[in-house]
CSV table of C-alpha atoms in Angstrom, one decimal:
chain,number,residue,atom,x,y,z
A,13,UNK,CA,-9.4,33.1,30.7
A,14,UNK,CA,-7.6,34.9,33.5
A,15,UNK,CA,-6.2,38.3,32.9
A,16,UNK,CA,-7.7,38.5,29.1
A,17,UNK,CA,-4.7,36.4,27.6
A,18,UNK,CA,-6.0,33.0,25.4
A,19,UNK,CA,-3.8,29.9,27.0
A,20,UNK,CA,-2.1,29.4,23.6
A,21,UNK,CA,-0.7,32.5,22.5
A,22,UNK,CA,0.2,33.1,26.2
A,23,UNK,CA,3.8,33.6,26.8
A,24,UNK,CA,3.5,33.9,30.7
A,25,UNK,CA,6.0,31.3,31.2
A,26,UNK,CA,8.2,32.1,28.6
A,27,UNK,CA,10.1,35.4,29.1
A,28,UNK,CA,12.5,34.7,26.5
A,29,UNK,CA,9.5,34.3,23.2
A,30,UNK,CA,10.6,36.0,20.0
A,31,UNK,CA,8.7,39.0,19.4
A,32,UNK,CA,7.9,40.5,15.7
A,33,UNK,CA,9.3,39.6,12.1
A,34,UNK,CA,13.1,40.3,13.5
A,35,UNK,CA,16.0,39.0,11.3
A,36,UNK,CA,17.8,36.0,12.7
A,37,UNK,CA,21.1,37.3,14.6
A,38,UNK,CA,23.6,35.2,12.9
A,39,UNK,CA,26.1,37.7,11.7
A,40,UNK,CA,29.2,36.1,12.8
A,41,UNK,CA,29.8,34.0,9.8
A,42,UNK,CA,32.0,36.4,7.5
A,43,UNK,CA,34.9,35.7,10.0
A,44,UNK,CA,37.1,33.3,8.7
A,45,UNK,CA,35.4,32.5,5.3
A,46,UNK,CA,37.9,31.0,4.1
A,47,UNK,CA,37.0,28.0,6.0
A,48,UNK,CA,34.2,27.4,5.3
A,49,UNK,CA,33.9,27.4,1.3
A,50,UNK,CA,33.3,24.1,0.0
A,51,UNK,CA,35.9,23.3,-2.9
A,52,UNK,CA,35.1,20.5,-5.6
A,53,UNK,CA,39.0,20.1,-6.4
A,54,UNK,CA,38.3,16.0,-5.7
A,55,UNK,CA,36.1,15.9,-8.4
A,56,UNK,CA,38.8,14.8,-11.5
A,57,UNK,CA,40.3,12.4,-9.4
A,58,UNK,CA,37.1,10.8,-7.8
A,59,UNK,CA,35.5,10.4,-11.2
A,60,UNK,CA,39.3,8.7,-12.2
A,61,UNK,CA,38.7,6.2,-8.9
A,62,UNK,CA,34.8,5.5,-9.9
A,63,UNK,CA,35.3,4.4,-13.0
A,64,UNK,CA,38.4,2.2,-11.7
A,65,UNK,CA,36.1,0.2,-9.6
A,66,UNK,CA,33.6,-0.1,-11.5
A,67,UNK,CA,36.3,-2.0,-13.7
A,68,UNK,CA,37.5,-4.0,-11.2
A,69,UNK,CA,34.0,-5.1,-10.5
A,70,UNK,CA,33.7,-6.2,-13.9
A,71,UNK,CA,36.4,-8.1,-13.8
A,72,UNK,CA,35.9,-9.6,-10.8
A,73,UNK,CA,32.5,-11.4,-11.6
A,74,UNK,CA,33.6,-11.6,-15.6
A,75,UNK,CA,31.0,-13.9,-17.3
A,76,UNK,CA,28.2,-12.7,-15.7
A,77,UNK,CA,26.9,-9.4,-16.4
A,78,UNK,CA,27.7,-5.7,-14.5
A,79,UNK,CA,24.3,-4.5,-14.7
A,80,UNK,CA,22.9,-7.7,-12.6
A,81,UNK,CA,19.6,-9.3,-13.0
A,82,UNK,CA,17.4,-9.3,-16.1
A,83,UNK,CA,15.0,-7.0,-15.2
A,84,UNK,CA,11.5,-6.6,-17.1
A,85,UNK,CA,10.4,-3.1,-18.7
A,86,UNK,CA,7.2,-2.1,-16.9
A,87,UNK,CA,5.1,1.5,-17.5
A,88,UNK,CA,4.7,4.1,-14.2
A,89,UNK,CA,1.6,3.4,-12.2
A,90,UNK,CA,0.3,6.9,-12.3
A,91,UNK,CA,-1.0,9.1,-15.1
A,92,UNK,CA,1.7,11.7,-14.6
A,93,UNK,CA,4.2,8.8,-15.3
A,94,UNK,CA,2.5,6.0,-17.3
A,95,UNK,CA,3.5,7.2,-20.3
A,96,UNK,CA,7.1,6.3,-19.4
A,97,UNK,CA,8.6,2.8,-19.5
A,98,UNK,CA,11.4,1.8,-16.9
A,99,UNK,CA,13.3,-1.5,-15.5
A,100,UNK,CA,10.8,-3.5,-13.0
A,101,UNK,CA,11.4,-5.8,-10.1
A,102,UNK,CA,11.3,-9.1,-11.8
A,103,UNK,CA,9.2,-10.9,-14.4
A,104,UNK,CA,5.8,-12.7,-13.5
A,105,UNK,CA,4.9,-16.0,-13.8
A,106,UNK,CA,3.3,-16.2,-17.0
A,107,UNK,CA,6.0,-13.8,-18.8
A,108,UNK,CA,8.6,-16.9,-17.9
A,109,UNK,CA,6.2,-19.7,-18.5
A,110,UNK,CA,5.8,-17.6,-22.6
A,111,UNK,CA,9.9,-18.1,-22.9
A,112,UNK,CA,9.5,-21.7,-21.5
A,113,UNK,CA,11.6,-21.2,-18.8
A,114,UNK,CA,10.5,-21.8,-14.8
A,115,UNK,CA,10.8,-19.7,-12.3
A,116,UNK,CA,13.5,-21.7,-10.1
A,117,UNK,CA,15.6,-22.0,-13.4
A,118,UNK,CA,15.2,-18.2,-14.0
A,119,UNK,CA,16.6,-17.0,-10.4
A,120,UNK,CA,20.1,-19.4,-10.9
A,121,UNK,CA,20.7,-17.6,-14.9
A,122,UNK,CA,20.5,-14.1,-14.1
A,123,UNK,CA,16.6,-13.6,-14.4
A,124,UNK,CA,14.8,-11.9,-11.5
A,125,UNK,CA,11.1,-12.9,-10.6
A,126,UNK,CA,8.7,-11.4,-9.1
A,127,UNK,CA,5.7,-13.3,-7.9
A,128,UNK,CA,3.2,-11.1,-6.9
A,129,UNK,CA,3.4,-8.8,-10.4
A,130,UNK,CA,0.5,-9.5,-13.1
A,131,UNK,CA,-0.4,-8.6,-16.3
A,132,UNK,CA,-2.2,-6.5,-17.3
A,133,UNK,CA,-1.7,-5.7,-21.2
A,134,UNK,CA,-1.0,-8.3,-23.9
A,135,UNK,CA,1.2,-6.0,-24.9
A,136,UNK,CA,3.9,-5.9,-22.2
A,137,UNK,CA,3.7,-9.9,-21.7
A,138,UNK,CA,4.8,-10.3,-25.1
A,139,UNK,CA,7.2,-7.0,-25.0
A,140,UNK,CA,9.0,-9.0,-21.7
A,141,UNK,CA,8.3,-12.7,-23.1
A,142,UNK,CA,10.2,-11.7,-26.3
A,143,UNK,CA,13.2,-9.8,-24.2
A,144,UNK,CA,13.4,-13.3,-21.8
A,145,UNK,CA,13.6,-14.9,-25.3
A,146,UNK,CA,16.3,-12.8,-26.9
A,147,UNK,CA,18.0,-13.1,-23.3
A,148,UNK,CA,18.2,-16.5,-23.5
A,149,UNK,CA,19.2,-16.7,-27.2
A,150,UNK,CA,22.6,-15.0,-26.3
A,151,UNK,CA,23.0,-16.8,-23.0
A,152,UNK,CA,26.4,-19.1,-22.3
A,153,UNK,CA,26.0,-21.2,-19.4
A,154,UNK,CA,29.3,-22.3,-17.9
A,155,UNK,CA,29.1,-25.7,-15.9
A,156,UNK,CA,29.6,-25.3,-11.9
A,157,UNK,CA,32.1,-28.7,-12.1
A,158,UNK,CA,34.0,-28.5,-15.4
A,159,UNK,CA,35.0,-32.5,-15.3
A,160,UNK,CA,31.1,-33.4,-15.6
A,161,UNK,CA,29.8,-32.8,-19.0
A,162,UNK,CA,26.2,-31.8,-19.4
């Protein structure tokens, strides 16, 4: 230590170092104000546009649903959110094999599958089998080639 001065705080190369609690010179932004406000006068008409696309979607892949896949209802991993329910990844294994349907089948119907989930409770198997079941219930399955009857 050379000249008493600790090589961090040192400000021997630095002549220009901000020195004590001094406010921030940035005074120079009440000219033109006008400017600078942010309006929300789009808002009306982009909600009107949304919600047009959103139709057009669903017309443009009718049959098949807007939401997409089939998604299982899984809990939160952690205890501050386990006690919630949401929409998973995809189903396991054994949840499809419970609604008799395989996993190949499931990914061309609108199912999604996830491989590497287990389960855990015999609750939520049955809670998914039964929603793969009522899923299936409702389900109208429109041939690819409309000449070939199944």
């Amino acid at each position: 230590l050379v000249g008493g001065e600790h090589p961090v705080h040192s400000t021997a190369g630095n002549s220009s170092a901000m020195k004590h609690n001094n406010v921030i010179p940035n005074v120079h932004f009440h000219k033109d104000w006008q400017n600078r406000v942010k309006t929300w006068f789009k808002q009306p008409k982009k909600k009107e546009s949304r919600r047009r696309v959103r139709a057009e979607k669903a017309a443009a892949i009718f049959p098949r649903p807007v939401a997409g896949l089939l998604r299982p209802i899984v809990r939160g991993q952690t205890i501050r959110y386990n006690s919630k329910q949401r929409l998973g990844r995809g189903f396991t294994l054994e949840e499809l094999k419970e609604a008799g349907v395989t996993a190949q089948k499931a990914q061309t119907i609108g199912i999604a599958v996830d491989h590497r989930r287990k389960n855990i409770s015999e609750e939520g198997l049955n809670t998914n089998a039964q929603r793969l079941k009522t899923y299936l219930s409702k389900l109208v399955l429109f041939p690819i080639n409309h000449q070939k009857v199944q």
